[in-house]
mmCIF file of C-alpha atoms in Angstrom:
data_model
loop_
_atom_site.group_PDB
_atom_site.id
_atom_site.type_symbol
_atom_site.label_atom_id
_atom_site.label_comp_id
_atom_site.label_asym_id
_atom_site.label_seq_id
_atom_site.Cartn_x
_atom_site.Cartn_y
_atom_site.Cartn_z
ATOM 1 C CA UNK D 1 -18.576 7.969 -8.611
ATOM 2 C CA UNK D 2 -15.717 10.338 -7.697
ATOM 3 C CA UNK D 3 -13.352 7.386 -7.334
ATOM 4 C CA UNK D 4 -14.340 5.983 -10.718
ATOM 5 C CA UNK D 5 -13.855 9.303 -12.514
ATOM 6 C CA UNK D 6 -10.531 10.143 -10.838
ATOM 7 C CA UNK D 7 -9.126 6.649 -11.289
ATOM 8 C CA UNK D 8 -10.199 6.393 -14.935
ATOM 9 C CA UNK D 9 -8.787 9.768 -15.952
ATOM 10 C CA UNK D 10 -5.535 9.470 -14.027
ATOM 11 C CA UNK D 11 -4.989 5.837 -15.009
ATOM 12 C CA UNK D 12 -5.101 6.800 -18.681
ATOM 13 C CA UNK D 13 -2.734 9.740 -18.151
ATOM 14 C CA UNK D 14 -0.379 7.645 -16.028
ATOM 15 C CA UNK D 15 -0.152 4.888 -18.611
ATOM 16 C CA UNK D 16 0.341 7.347 -21.501
ATOM 17 C CA UNK D 17 2.988 9.472 -19.781
ATOM 18 C CA UNK D 18 4.879 6.902 -17.694
ATOM 19 C CA UNK D 19 4.182 3.658 -19.571
ATOM 20 C CA UNK D 20 4.594 1.561 -16.405
ATOM 21 C CA UNK D 21 5.562 -2.067 -16.662
ATOM 22 C CA UNK D 22 2.928 -4.116 -14.845
ATOM 23 C CA UNK D 23 3.130 -7.879 -14.380
ATOM 24 C CA UNK D 24 1.070 -10.429 -12.457
ATOM 25 C CA UNK D 25 -2.320 -8.698 -12.543
ATOM 26 C CA UNK D 26 -3.859 -12.141 -13.023
ATOM 27 C CA UNK D 27 -2.812 -12.907 -9.424
ATOM 28 C CA UNK D 28 -5.358 -10.438 -8.059
ATOM 29 C CA UNK D 29 -8.786 -12.033 -7.485
ATOM 30 C CA UNK D 30 -11.486 -10.308 -9.518
ATOM 31 C CA UNK D 31 -13.754 -10.221 -6.468
ATOM 32 C CA UNK D 32 -13.747 -11.009 -2.786
ATOM 33 C CA UNK D 33 -11.440 -9.815 -0.011
ATOM 34 C CA UNK D 34 -7.744 -9.528 -0.785
ATOM 35 C CA UNK D 35 -4.758 -7.844 0.862
ATOM 36 C CA UNK D 36 -2.157 -6.187 -1.363
ATOM 37 C CA UNK D 37 1.073 -6.063 0.655
ATOM 38 C CA UNK D 38 3.696 -3.842 -0.941
ATOM 39 C CA UNK D 39 7.148 -2.431 -0.374
ATOM 40 C CA UNK D 40 7.067 1.334 0.163
ATOM 41 C CA UNK D 41 9.385 3.747 -1.631
ATOM 42 C CA UNK D 42 7.392 6.939 -2.214
ATOM 43 C CA UNK D 43 4.359 8.959 -1.203
ATOM 44 C CA UNK D 44 2.828 8.173 -4.600
ATOM 45 C CA UNK D 45 2.837 4.392 -4.042
ATOM 46 C CA UNK D 46 -0.733 4.544 -2.720
ATOM 47 C CA UNK D 47 -1.788 6.143 -6.003
ATOM 48 C CA UNK D 48 0.310 4.077 -8.396
ATOM 49 C CA UNK D 49 -1.122 0.760 -7.203
ATOM 50 C CA UNK D 50 -4.810 1.778 -7.518
ATOM 51 C CA UNK D 51 -4.108 3.167 -10.995
ATOM 52 C CA UNK D 52 -2.881 -0.182 -12.325
ATOM 53 C CA UNK D 53 -5.198 -2.572 -10.459
ATOM 54 C CA UNK D 54 -8.514 -3.247 -12.227
ATOM 55 C CA UNK D 55 -10.509 -3.159 -8.977
ATOM 56 C CA UNK D 56 -10.829 -0.587 -6.202
ATOM 57 C CA UNK D 57 -8.016 -0.687 -3.648
ATOM 58 C CA UNK D 58 -8.293 1.122 -0.303
ATOM 59 C CA UNK D 59 -5.277 2.499 1.544
ATOM 60 C CA UNK D 60 -5.149 4.327 4.857
ATOM 61 C CA UNK D 61 -4.110 7.997 4.840
ATOM 62 C CA UNK D 62 -3.502 10.658 7.469
ATOM 63 C CA UNK D 63 -6.763 12.279 8.556
ATOM 64 C CA UNK D 64 -5.078 15.687 8.064
ATOM 65 C CA UNK D 65 -5.550 15.258 4.326
ATOM 66 C CA UNK D 66 -9.330 15.251 4.816
ATOM 67 C CA UNK D 67 -9.739 18.103 7.324
ATOM 68 C CA UNK D 68 -8.190 21.125 5.591
ATOM 69 C CA UNK D 69 -10.140 24.302 4.899
ATOM 70 C CA UNK D 70 -10.488 26.592 1.934
ATOM 71 C CA UNK D 71 -9.705 25.693 -1.665
ATOM 72 C CA UNK D 72 -6.595 23.693 -0.729
ATOM 73 C CA UNK D 73 -8.523 21.645 1.828
ATOM 74 C CA UNK D 74 -11.349 20.989 -0.609
ATOM 75 C CA UNK D 75 -8.953 19.861 -3.339
ATOM 76 C CA UNK D 76 -7.107 17.637 -0.875
ATOM 77 C CA UNK D 77 -10.326 15.914 0.225
ATOM 78 C CA UNK D 78 -11.425 15.508 -3.386
ATOM 79 C CA UNK D 79 -8.040 14.034 -4.345
ATOM 80 C CA UNK D 80 -7.756 11.530 -1.503
ATOM 81 C CA UNK D 81 -11.427 10.553 -1.600
ATOM 82 C CA UNK D 82 -10.993 10.126 -5.338
ATOM 83 C CA UNK D 83 -8.304 7.535 -4.701
ATOM 84 C CA UNK D 84 -10.459 5.684 -2.187
ATOM 85 C CA UNK D 85 -8.230 6.582 0.763
ATOM 86 C CA UNK D 86 -9.517 5.893 4.276
ATOM 87 C CA UNK D 87 -8.644 8.545 6.907
ATOM 88 C CA UNK D 88 -6.961 7.584 10.183
ATOM 89 C CA UNK D 89 -5.755 9.869 12.972
ATOM 90 C CA UNK D 90 -2.121 8.977 13.649
ATOM 91 C CA UNK D 91 -2.113 11.075 16.834
ATOM 92 C CA UNK D 92 -4.851 8.937 18.353
ATOM 93 C CA UNK D 93 -3.420 6.595 21.000
ATOM 94 C CA UNK D 94 -5.575 3.858 19.477
ATOM 95 C CA UNK D 95 -4.509 4.614 15.887
ATOM 96 C CA UNK D 96 -2.980 1.180 15.298
ATOM 97 C CA UNK D 97 -6.081 -0.685 16.447
ATOM 98 C CA UNK D 98 -8.417 1.715 14.651
ATOM 99 C CA UNK D 99 -6.430 1.151 11.447
ATOM 100 C CA UNK D 100 -6.751 -2.618 11.787
ATOM 101 C CA UNK D 101 -10.483 -2.315 12.500
ATOM 102 C CA UNK D 102 -11.024 -0.200 9.384
ATOM 103 C CA UNK D 103 -9.012 -2.627 7.298
ATOM 104 C CA UNK D 104 -11.017 -5.593 8.600
ATOM 105 C CA UNK D 105 -14.261 -3.772 7.775
ATOM 106 C CA UNK D 106 -13.107 -3.274 4.178
ATOM 107 C CA UNK D 107 -12.126 -6.930 3.870
ATOM 108 C CA UNK D 108 -15.365 -8.089 5.491
ATOM 109 C CA UNK D 109 -17.200 -6.188 2.762
ATOM 110 C CA UNK D 110 -15.288 -8.100 0.092
ATOM 111 C CA UNK D 111 -12.915 -5.248 -0.686
ATOM 112 C CA UNK D 112 -9.234 -4.986 -1.590
ATOM 113 C CA UNK D 113 -7.010 -3.409 1.039
ATOM 114 C CA UNK D 114 -3.491 -2.121 0.450
ATOM 115 C CA UNK D 115 -0.871 -2.197 3.201
ATOM 116 C CA UNK D 116 2.832 -1.514 3.625
ATOM 117 C CA UNK D 117 4.220 -4.049 6.100
ATOM 118 C CA UNK D 118 7.370 -1.932 6.525
ATOM 119 C CA UNK D 119 5.151 0.688 8.160
ATOM 120 C CA UNK D 120 6.645 3.745 6.470
ATOM 121 C CA UNK D 121 8.648 4.681 3.387
ATOM 122 C CA UNK D 122 12.153 3.382 2.932
ATOM 123 C CA UNK D 123 14.405 6.425 2.685
ATOM 124 C CA UNK D 124 17.482 4.495 1.639
ATOM 125 C CA UNK D 125 15.931 2.059 -0.837
ATOM 126 C CA UNK D 126 16.454 -1.006 1.360
ATOM 127 C CA UNK D 127 13.660 -3.415 2.269
ATOM 128 C CA UNK D 128 12.924 -3.394 5.984
ATOM 129 C CA UNK D 129 11.378 -6.082 8.157
ATOM 130 C CA UNK D 130 7.617 -6.318 8.038
ATOM 131 C CA UNK D 131 5.377 -5.583 10.976
ATOM 132 C CA UNK D 132 2.864 -8.285 11.773
ATOM 133 C CA UNK D 133 -0.318 -6.316 11.083
ATOM 134 C CA UNK D 134 -0.492 -7.831 7.595
ATOM 135 C CA UNK D 135 -0.527 -11.351 9.052
ATOM 136 C CA UNK D 136 -3.116 -10.365 11.657
ATOM 137 C CA UNK D 137 -5.408 -9.074 8.915
ATOM 138 C CA UNK D 138 -4.926 -12.166 6.760
ATOM 139 C CA UNK D 139 -5.480 -14.639 9.587
ATOM 140 C CA UNK D 140 -8.438 -12.762 11.043
ATOM 141 C CA UNK D 141 -10.237 -12.090 7.759
ATOM 142 C CA UNK D 142 -9.218 -15.198 5.844
ATOM 143 C CA UNK D 143 -8.241 -13.003 2.896
ATOM 144 C CA UNK D 144 -5.297 -14.047 0.713
ATOM 145 C CA UNK D 145 -2.229 -11.806 0.556
ATOM 146 C CA UNK D 146 -0.906 -10.726 -2.837
ATOM 147 C CA UNK D 147 2.706 -9.496 -2.491
ATOM 148 C CA UNK D 148 3.524 -6.375 -4.500
ATOM 149 C CA UNK D 149 6.927 -5.035 -5.529
ATOM 150 C CA UNK D 150 7.305 -1.454 -6.706
ATOM 151 C CA UNK D 151 10.400 -0.258 -8.537
ATOM 152 C CA UNK D 152 11.139 3.313 -9.592
ATOM 153 C CA UNK D 153 8.487 5.187 -7.615
ATOM 154 C CA UNK D 154 11.221 6.721 -5.454
ATOM 155 C CA UNK D 155 12.350 8.520 -8.623
ATOM 156 C CA UNK D 156 8.799 9.383 -9.635
ATOM 157 C CA UNK D 157 8.427 11.481 -6.497
ATOM 158 C CA UNK D 158 11.597 11.559 -4.359
ATOM 159 C CA UNK D 159 11.267 12.223 -0.631
ATOM 160 C CA UNK D 160 11.006 15.975 -0.036
ATOM 161 C CA UNK D 161 9.545 16.875 -3.439
ATOM 162 C CA UNK D 162 5.958 17.894 -4.156
ATOM 163 C CA UNK D 163 5.637 17.442 -7.919
ATOM 164 C CA UNK D 164 6.034 14.113 -9.751
ATOM 165 C CA UNK D 165 8.814 13.568 -12.253
ATOM 166 C CA UNK D 166 8.994 11.334 -15.309
ATOM 167 C CA UNK D 167 10.517 8.000 -14.284
ATOM 168 C CA UNK D 168 10.317 4.355 -15.279
ATOM 169 C CA UNK D 169 8.015 2.501 -12.901
ATOM 170 C CA UNK D 170 7.515 -1.240 -12.560
ATOM 171 C CA UNK D 171 4.750 -2.891 -10.538
ATOM 172 C CA UNK D 172 4.895 -6.641 -9.945
ATOM 173 C CA UNK D 173 2.127 -8.697 -8.339
ATOM 174 C CA UNK D 174 3.117 -12.083 -6.962
ATOM 175 C CA UNK D 175 1.135 -15.261 -6.457
ATOM 176 C CA UNK D 176 -1.495 -15.040 -3.678
ATOM 177 C CA UNK D 177 -0.475 -16.424 -0.298
ATOM 178 C CA UNK D 178 -3.272 -18.138 1.645
ATOM 179 C CA UNK D 179 -2.647 -18.636 5.355
ATOM 180 C CA UNK D 180 -5.976 -20.331 6.116
ATOM 181 C CA UNK D 181 -5.402 -23.286 8.450
ATOM 182 C CA UNK D 182 -1.627 -23.229 8.079
ATOM 183 C CA UNK D 183 -0.843 -21.919 11.553
ATOM 184 C CA UNK D 184 -3.716 -23.304 13.617
ATOM 185 C CA UNK D 185 -1.340 -25.267 15.868
ATOM 186 C CA UNK D 186 1.230 -22.458 16.198
ATOM 187 C CA UNK D 187 1.152 -19.809 18.974
ATOM 188 C CA UNK D 188 -0.432 -16.601 17.637
ATOM 189 C CA UNK D 189 2.607 -14.362 18.004
ATOM 190 C CA UNK D 190 4.946 -16.802 16.304
ATOM 191 C CA UNK D 191 2.386 -17.504 13.581
ATOM 192 C CA UNK D 192 2.033 -13.820 12.724
ATOM 193 C CA UNK D 193 5.813 -13.355 12.665
ATOM 194 C CA UNK D 194 6.438 -16.330 10.379
ATOM 195 C CA UNK D 195 3.572 -15.383 8.064
ATOM 196 C CA UNK D 196 4.804 -11.796 7.810
ATOM 197 C CA UNK D 197 8.342 -12.971 7.051
ATOM 198 C CA UNK D 198 6.928 -15.141 4.256
ATOM 199 C CA UNK D 199 5.160 -12.126 2.739
ATOM 200 C CA UNK D 200 8.320 -10.002 2.956
ATOM 201 C CA UNK D 201 10.378 -12.782 1.370
ATOM 202 C CA UNK D 202 7.953 -12.837 -1.575
ATOM 203 C CA UNK D 203 8.222 -9.051 -1.949
ATOM 204 C CA UNK D 204 12.017 -9.250 -1.783
ATOM 205 C CA UNK D 205 12.137 -11.955 -4.450
ATOM 206 C CA UNK D 206 10.406 -9.561 -6.858
ATOM 207 C CA UNK D 207 11.950 -6.224 -5.831
ATOM 208 C CA UNK D 208 15.563 -7.361 -5.449
ATOM 209 C CA UNK D 209 16.130 -4.712 -2.784
ATOM 210 C CA UNK D 210 18.951 -4.941 -0.297
ATOM 211 C CA UNK D 211 17.604 -6.260 3.010
ATOM 212 C CA UNK D 212 17.954 -3.864 5.942
ATOM 213 C CA UNK D 213 17.535 -6.602 8.556
ATOM 214 C CA UNK D 214 15.761 -4.215 10.932
ATOM 215 C CA UNK D 215 12.474 -2.366 11.336
ATOM 216 C CA UNK D 216 11.925 1.008 9.690
ATOM 217 C CA UNK D 217 11.028 3.726 12.176
ATOM 218 C CA UNK D 218 8.958 6.726 11.099
ATOM 219 C CA UNK D 219 10.928 9.986 11.407
ATOM 220 C CA UNK D 220 9.538 12.328 14.058
ATOM 221 C CA UNK D 221 6.975 14.754 12.717
ATOM 222 C CA UNK D 222 6.204 12.659 9.633
#
């Protein structure tokens, strides 16, 4: 209920104020498990995508957003729960595996799961190499991957700012990529790498970003 109210109200406001350009929504299955794999330019990406997709999309978020106290903590929990975020403790030594387990549970329930293969936000606007978690999820769950390209969200909320600004935002959804049976005869590690590279190539074709050619490391303390 909270998700439906928050998403409905904010989606209307977002479309009225920002008038985002959205293409390829027909590529998202109306039901059943699906992985939305996107480039990552801003903190608000995990809110922009759910506001333009006609079905619920779950993203992972730091557990700190759900554990605050007082009015600020209550508002934070309400906000992130309202966007369907799933908490994960990044300081847990098993955080990576726990994240994958939670994602698989969402997909097993027929849900839509959003993921950033780059791992963290691009601070220079380039597109970094994808980590293979997206391929692991697709091959384990059997869910198709819909590549997503965001443009302009880095101006909507630049790194280091707390309040959104008015900016032109474009969200493109590419054709679904189905990996079922395609890599059965390929060693697992190589299969995940090749599948991930295919997803990143699809994102790059839509975003037009300069390729970094390396992995994006999360800054310490972030």
